Short mmCIF file of C-alpha atoms in Angstrom, two decimals:
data_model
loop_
_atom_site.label_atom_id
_atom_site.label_comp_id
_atom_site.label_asym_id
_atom_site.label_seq_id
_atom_site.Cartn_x
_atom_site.Cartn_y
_atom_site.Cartn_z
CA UNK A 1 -27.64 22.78 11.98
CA UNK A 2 -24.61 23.29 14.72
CA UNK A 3 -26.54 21.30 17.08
CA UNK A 4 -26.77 18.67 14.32
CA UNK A 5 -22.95 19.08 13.55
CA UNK A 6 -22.08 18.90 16.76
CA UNK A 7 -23.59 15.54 17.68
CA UNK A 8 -21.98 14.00 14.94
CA UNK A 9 -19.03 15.18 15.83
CA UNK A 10 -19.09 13.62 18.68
CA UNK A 11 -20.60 10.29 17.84
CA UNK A 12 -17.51 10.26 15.54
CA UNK A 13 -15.48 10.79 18.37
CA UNK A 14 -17.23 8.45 20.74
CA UNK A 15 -17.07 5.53 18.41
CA UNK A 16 -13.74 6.60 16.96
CA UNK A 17 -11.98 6.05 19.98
CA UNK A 18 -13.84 2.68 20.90
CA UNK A 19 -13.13 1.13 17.28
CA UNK A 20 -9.57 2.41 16.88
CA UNK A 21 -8.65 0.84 20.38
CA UNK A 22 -10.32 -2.09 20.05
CA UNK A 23 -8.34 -2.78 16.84
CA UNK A 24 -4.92 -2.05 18.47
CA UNK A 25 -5.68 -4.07 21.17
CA UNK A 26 -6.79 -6.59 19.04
CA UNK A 27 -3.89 -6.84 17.04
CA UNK A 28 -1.97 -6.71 19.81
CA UNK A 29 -3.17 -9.88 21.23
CA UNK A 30 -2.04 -11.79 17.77
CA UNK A 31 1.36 -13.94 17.82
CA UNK A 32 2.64 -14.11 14.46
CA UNK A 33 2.25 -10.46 12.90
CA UNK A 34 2.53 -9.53 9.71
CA UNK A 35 3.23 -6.55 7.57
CA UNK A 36 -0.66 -6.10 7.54
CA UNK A 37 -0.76 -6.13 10.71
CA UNK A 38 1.28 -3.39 11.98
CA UNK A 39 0.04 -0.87 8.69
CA UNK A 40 -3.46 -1.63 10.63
CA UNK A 41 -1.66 -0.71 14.14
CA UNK A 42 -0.18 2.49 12.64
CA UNK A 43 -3.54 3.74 10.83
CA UNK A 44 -4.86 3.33 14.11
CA UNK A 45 -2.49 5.38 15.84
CA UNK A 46 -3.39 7.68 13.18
CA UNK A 47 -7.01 8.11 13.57
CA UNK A 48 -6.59 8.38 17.44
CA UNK A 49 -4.06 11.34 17.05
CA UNK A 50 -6.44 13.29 15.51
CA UNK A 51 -8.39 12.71 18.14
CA UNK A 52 -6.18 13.84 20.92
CA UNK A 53 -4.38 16.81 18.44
CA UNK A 54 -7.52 17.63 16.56
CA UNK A 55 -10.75 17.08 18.23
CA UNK A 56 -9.56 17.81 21.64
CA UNK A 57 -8.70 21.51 20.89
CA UNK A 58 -11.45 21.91 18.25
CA UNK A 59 -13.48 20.79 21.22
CA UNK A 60 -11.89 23.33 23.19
CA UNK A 61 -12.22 26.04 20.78
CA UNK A 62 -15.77 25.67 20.25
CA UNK A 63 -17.32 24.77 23.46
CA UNK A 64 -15.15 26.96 25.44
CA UNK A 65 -12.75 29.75 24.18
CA UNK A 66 -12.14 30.11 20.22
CA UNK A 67 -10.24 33.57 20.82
CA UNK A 68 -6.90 31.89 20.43
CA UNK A 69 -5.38 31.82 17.06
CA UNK A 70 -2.73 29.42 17.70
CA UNK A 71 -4.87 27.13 19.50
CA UNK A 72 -6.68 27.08 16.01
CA UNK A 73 -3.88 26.64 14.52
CA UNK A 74 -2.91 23.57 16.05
CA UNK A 75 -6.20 21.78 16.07
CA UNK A 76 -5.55 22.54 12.37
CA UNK A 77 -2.58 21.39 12.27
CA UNK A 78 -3.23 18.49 14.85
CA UNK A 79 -6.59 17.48 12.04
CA UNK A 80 -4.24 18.10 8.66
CA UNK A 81 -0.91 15.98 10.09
CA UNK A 82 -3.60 12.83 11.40
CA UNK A 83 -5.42 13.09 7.81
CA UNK A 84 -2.23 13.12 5.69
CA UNK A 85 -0.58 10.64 7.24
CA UNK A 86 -4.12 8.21 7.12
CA UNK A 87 -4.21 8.98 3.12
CA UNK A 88 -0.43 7.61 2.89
CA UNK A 89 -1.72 4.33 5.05
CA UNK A 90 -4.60 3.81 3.01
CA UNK A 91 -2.17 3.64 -0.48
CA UNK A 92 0.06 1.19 1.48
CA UNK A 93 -2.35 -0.78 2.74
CA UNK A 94 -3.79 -1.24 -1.13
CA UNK A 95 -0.31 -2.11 -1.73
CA UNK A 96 0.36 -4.56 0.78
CA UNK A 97 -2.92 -6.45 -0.48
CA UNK A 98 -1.99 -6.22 -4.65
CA UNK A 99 1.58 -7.86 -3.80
CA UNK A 100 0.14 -10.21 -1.91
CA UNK A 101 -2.89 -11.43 -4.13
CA UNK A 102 -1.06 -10.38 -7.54
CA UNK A 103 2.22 -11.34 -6.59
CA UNK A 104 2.22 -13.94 -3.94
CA UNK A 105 5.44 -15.76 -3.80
CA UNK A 106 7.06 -12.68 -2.97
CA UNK A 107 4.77 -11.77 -0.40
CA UNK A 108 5.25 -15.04 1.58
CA UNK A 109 8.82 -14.40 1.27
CA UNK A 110 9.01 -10.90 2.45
CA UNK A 111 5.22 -10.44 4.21
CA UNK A 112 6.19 -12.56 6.96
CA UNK A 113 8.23 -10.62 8.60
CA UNK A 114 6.54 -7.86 10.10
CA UNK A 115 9.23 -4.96 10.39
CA UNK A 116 9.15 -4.53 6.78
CA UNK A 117 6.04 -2.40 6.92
CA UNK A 118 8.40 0.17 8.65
CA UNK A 119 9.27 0.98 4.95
CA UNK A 120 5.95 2.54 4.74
CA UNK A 121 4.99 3.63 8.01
CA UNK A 122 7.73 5.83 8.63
CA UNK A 123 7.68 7.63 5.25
CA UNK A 124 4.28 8.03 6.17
CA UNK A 125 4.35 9.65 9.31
CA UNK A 126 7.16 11.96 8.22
CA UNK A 127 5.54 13.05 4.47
CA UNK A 128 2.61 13.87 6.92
CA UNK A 129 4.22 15.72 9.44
CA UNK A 130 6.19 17.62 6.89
CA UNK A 131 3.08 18.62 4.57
CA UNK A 132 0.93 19.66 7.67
CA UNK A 133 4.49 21.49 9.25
CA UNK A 134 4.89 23.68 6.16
CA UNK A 135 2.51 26.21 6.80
CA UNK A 136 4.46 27.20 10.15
CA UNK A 137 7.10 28.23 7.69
CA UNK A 138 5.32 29.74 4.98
CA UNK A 139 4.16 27.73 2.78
CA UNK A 140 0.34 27.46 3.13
CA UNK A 141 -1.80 28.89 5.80
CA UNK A 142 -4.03 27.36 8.29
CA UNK A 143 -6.72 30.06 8.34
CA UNK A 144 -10.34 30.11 10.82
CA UNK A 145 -12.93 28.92 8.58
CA UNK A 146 -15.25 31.26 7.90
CA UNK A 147 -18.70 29.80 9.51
CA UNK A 148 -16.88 27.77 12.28
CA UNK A 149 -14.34 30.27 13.39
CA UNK A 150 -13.10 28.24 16.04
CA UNK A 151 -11.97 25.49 13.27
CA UNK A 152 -8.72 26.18 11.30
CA UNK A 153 -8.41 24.64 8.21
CA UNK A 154 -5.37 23.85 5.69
CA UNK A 155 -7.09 24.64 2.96
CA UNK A 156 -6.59 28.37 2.05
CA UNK A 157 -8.45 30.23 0.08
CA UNK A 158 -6.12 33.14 -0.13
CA UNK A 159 -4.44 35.04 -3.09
CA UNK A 160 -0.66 34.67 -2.09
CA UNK A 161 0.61 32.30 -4.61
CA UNK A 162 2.42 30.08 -1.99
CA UNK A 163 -1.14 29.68 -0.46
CA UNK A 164 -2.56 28.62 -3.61
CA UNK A 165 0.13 25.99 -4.37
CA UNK A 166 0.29 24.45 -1.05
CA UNK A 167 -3.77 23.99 -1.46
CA UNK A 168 -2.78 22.29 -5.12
CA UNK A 169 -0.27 20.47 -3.53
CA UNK A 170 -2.67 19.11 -1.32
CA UNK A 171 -5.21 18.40 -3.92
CA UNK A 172 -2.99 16.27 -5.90
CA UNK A 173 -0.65 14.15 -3.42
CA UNK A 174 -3.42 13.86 -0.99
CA UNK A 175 -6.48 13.31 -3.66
CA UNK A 176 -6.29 12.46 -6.91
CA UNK A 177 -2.74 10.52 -7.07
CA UNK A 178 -3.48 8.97 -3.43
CA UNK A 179 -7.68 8.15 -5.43
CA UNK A 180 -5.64 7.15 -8.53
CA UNK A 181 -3.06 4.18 -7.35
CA UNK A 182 -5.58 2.89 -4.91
CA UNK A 183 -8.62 2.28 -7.58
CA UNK A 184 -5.50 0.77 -10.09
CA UNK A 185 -4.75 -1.63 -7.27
CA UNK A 186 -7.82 -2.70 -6.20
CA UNK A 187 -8.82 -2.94 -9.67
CA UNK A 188 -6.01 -5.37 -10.44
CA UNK A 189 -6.19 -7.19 -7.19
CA UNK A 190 -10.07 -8.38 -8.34
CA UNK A 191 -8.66 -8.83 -12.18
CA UNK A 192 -6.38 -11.32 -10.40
CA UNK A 193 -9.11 -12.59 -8.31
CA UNK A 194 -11.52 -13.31 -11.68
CA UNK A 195 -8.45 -15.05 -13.02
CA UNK A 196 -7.90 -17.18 -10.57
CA UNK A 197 -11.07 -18.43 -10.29
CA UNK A 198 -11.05 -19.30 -13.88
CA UNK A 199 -7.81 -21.09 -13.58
CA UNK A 200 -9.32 -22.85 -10.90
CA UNK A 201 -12.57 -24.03 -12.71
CA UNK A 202 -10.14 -25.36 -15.68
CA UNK A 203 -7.90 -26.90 -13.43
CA UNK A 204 -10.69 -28.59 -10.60
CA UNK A 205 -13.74 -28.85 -12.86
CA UNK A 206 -15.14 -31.71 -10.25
CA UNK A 207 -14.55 -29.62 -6.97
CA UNK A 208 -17.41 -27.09 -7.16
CA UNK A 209 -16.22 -26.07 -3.08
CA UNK A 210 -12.84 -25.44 -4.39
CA UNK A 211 -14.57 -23.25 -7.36
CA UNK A 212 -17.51 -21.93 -5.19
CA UNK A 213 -14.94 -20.30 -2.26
CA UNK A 214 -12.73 -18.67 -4.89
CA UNK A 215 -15.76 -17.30 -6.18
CA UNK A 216 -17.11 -16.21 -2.81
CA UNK A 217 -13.83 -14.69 -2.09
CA UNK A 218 -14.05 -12.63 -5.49
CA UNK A 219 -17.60 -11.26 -4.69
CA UNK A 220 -16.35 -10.02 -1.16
CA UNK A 221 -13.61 -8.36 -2.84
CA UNK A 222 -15.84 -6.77 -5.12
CA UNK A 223 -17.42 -5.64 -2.01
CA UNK A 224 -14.26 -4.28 -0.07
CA UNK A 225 -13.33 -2.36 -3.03
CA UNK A 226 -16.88 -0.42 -3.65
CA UNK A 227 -16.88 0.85 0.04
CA UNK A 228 -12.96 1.41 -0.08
CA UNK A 229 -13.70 3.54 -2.95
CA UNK A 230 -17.13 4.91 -2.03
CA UNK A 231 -16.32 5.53 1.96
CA UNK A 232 -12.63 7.42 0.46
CA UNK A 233 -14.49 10.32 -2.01
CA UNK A 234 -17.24 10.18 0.39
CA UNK A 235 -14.64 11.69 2.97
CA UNK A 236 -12.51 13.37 0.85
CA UNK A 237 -14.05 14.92 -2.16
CA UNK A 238 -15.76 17.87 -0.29
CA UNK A 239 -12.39 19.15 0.84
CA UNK A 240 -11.42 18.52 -3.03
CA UNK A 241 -14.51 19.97 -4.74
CA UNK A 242 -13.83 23.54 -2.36
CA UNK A 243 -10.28 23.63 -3.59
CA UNK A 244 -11.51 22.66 -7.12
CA UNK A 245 -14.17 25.82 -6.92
CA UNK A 246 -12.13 28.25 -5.83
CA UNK A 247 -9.60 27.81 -8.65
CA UNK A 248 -12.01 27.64 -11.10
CA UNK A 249 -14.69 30.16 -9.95
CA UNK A 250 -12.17 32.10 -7.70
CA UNK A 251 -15.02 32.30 -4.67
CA UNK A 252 -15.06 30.87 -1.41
CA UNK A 253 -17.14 27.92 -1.09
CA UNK A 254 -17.41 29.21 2.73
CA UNK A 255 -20.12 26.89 3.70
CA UNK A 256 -19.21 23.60 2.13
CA UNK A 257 -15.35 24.05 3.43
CA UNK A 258 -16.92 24.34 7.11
CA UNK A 259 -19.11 21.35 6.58
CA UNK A 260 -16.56 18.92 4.77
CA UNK A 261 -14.89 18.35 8.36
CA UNK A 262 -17.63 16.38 9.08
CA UNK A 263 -17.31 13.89 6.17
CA UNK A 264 -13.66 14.00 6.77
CA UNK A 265 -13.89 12.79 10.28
CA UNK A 266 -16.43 10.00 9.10
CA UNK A 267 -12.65 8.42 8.67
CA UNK A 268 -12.62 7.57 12.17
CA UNK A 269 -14.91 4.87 12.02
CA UNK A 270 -15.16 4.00 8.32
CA UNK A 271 -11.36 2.97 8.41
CA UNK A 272 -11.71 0.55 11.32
CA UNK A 273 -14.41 -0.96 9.86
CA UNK A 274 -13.62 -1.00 6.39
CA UNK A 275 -9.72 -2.35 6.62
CA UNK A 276 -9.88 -4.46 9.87
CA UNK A 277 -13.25 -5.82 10.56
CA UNK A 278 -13.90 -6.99 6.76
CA UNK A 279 -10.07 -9.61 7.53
CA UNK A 280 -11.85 -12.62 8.87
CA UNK A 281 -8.03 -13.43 10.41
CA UNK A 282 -9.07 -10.00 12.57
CA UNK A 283 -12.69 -11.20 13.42
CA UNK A 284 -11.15 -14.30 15.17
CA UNK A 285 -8.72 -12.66 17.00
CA UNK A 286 -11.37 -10.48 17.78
CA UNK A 287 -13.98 -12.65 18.91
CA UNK A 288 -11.30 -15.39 20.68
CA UNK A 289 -8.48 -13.24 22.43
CA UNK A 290 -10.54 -10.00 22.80
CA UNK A 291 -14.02 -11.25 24.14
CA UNK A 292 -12.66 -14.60 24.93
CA UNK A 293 -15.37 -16.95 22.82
CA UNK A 294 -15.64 -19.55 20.58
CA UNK A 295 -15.05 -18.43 16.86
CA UNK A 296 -16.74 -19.63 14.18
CA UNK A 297 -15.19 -22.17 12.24
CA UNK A 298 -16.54 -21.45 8.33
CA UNK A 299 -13.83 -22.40 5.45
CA UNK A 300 -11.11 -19.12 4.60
CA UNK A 301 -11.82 -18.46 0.61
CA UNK A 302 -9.35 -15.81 0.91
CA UNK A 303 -6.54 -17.96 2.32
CA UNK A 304 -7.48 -20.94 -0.15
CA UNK A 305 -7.52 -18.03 -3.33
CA UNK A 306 -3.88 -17.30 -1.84
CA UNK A 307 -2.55 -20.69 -2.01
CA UNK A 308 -4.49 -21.10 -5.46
CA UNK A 309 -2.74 -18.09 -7.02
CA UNK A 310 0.50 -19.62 -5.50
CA UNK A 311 0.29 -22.73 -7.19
CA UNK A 312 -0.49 -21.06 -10.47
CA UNK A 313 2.29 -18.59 -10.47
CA UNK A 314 4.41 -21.78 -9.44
CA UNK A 315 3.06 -23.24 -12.94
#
C-alpha cells in the first residue's frame, strides 16, 4: 500500500508542477488581465508552494531521513499554509464568478481592472500563513502521523484544549463555512443562468442560436459546479471526517488521517483543471500564445449569457 501511496504521490507531483506552470505561464502571456486572472495566477502560486514547502521535505523525510522533528514540522507546516491559503482562493474565485454572472454591471465596472483581486489575494495569503503559523506559538500542534511518521500533520488529535480548538477551528473556517458560501454561490450563479435563459426565450422567441448558447452555457455550468463541488469534499472531507471522529468517538482515526494526504494533494491537479482549463478565454490563450496554433473559432455562450444578463439588468 506505501508503494501504491507513494506513486501517487508523485504522479501528483509530476503533473502538479507541469499544470500549475503551464497555467502561470499561460496567463502570463494574456494582455488585458482581469481580476480572474490574477486569483488563477495566485492559486497557482499556491499549489506550487506546497510543492517546494511540502512535498520537497515530505520527500525528504520519507525517502531519506524522517529523524528530524522540525523538518516534520515544516513540511507540515509548508502542506497546512499552501492548503489554507488554496481554500481562501477557491471562495474568491466563486465570488469573482457570482458578481460577475449575478451582478454584471458592476463587474464590468470594477472586474476590469486587475489589481482589485489584491483585495482577496492578500487576505488570503496572510489568513493562511497566520492559521498554519499558530501552532509555532501554541495554539495547535503539528504532530508525526501515526502510520507515516515522517508526515506531520495539523490536525491534532491531542487532549490539550488549545489542540482541540485549533483542529475545530480548522474544521469550520477551512470546511464547512469555506463548503457552505461556495455551494450558495454556485448555486445562485446557475439560478441566474436558468433565468436568463428564460428571459432570453421570452424576449428572442425566433433566435433559437441566441436561446440554444444560453442554454449550452447553463448545462456547462451545471457541469463546473458538480466537479467544483465533488473534486472539493473529495479532497477535503477525509481530513474533516478524522476531526469529526475523534470528537465524537474520542479515538484516533490513525489510518484514515495518514491516508487523507493523498486526496488532499489530488488539489494539485484538480484545481488547474477544474478553474482554468474549463475558461474557454484560457484554452485560447493556451492553444495560440502557449503552443503557438490556430484556435478554434466556435461561438462564446458564456460571453453572449454575460452581455444577455447585462441587457436585462439594464431593463
Amino acid at each position: 500500500m506505501d508503494e501504491l501511496t507513494g506513486t501517487l504521490v508523485f504522479l501528483f507531483l509530476l503533473v502538479g508542477i507541469i499544470l500549475n506552470l503551464l497555467v502561470i505561464a499561460t496567463v502570463l502571456k494574456k494582455k488585458n488581465r482581469k481580476v480572474k486572472d490574477v486569483l488563477i495566477i495566485s492559486l497557482a502560486c499556491a499549489m506550487i508552494s506546497e510543492i517546494c514547502f511540502g512535498f520537497v521535505w515530505e520527500g525528504y523525510g520519507r525517502y531519506i531521513d524522517d529523524t528530524s522533528l522540525e523538518l516534520c514540522k515544516m513540511a507540515g507546516f509548508g502542506s497546512a499554509f499552501s492548503a489554507f491559503v488554496s481554500i481562501l482562493h477557491l471562495i474568491a474565485m466563486a465570488l469573482e464568478r457570482y458578481i460577475s454572472i449575478v451582478h454584471p454591471l458592476k463587474a464590468y465596472q470594477h472586474f476590469e481592472n486587475h489589481m482589485l483581486a489584491m483585495y482577496m489575494v492578500v487576505p488570503a495569503w496572510v489568513i493562511g500563513l497566520a492559521w498554519a503559523l499558530f501552532p509555532f506559538f501554541g495554539w495547535g500542534v503539528y504532530l508525526r502521523e501515526e502510520v507515516h511518521t515522517y508526515r506531520c500533520s495539523a490536525i491534532g488529535f491531542i487532549k490539550p484544549s488549545n489542540s482541540q480548538s485549533y483542529s475545530y477551528g480548522l474544521l469550520i473556517f477551512f470546511f464547512f463555512l469555506p463548503s457552505i458560501i461556495i455551494i450558495y454561490l454556485c448555486v445562485r450563479v446557475q439560478m441566474e443562468l436558468i433565468k436568463t435563459r428564460k428571459n432570453t426565450a421570452e424576449k428572442f422567441q425566433g433566435a433559437t442560436m441566441m436561446v440554444a448558447d444560453s442554454k449550452k452555457c447553463e448545462k456547462q455550468h451545471f457541469v463546473l459546479v458538480c466537479f467544483i463541488i465533488i473534486t472539493y469534499f473529495l479532497t477535503w472531507t477525509p481530513y474533516a471526517l478524522s476531526a469529526c471522529w475523534y470528537t465524537f468517538f474520542d479515538s484516533k482515526p490513525d489510518h484514515v488521517v495518514s491516508y487523507s494526504a493523498i486526496f488532499a494533494k489530488s488539489g494539485l491537479v484538480t484545481n488547474p483543471i477544474i478553474y482554468v482549463f474549463f475558461y474557454r478565454e484560457f484554452r485560447e490563450t493556451l492553444i495560440t500564445k502557449v503552443f503557438k496554433r490556430k484556435a478554434p473559432s466556435p461561438s462564446n455562450p458564456s460571453t453572449s449569457v454575460e452581455m444577455k444578463t447585462r441587457s436585462t439588468t439594464n431593463n
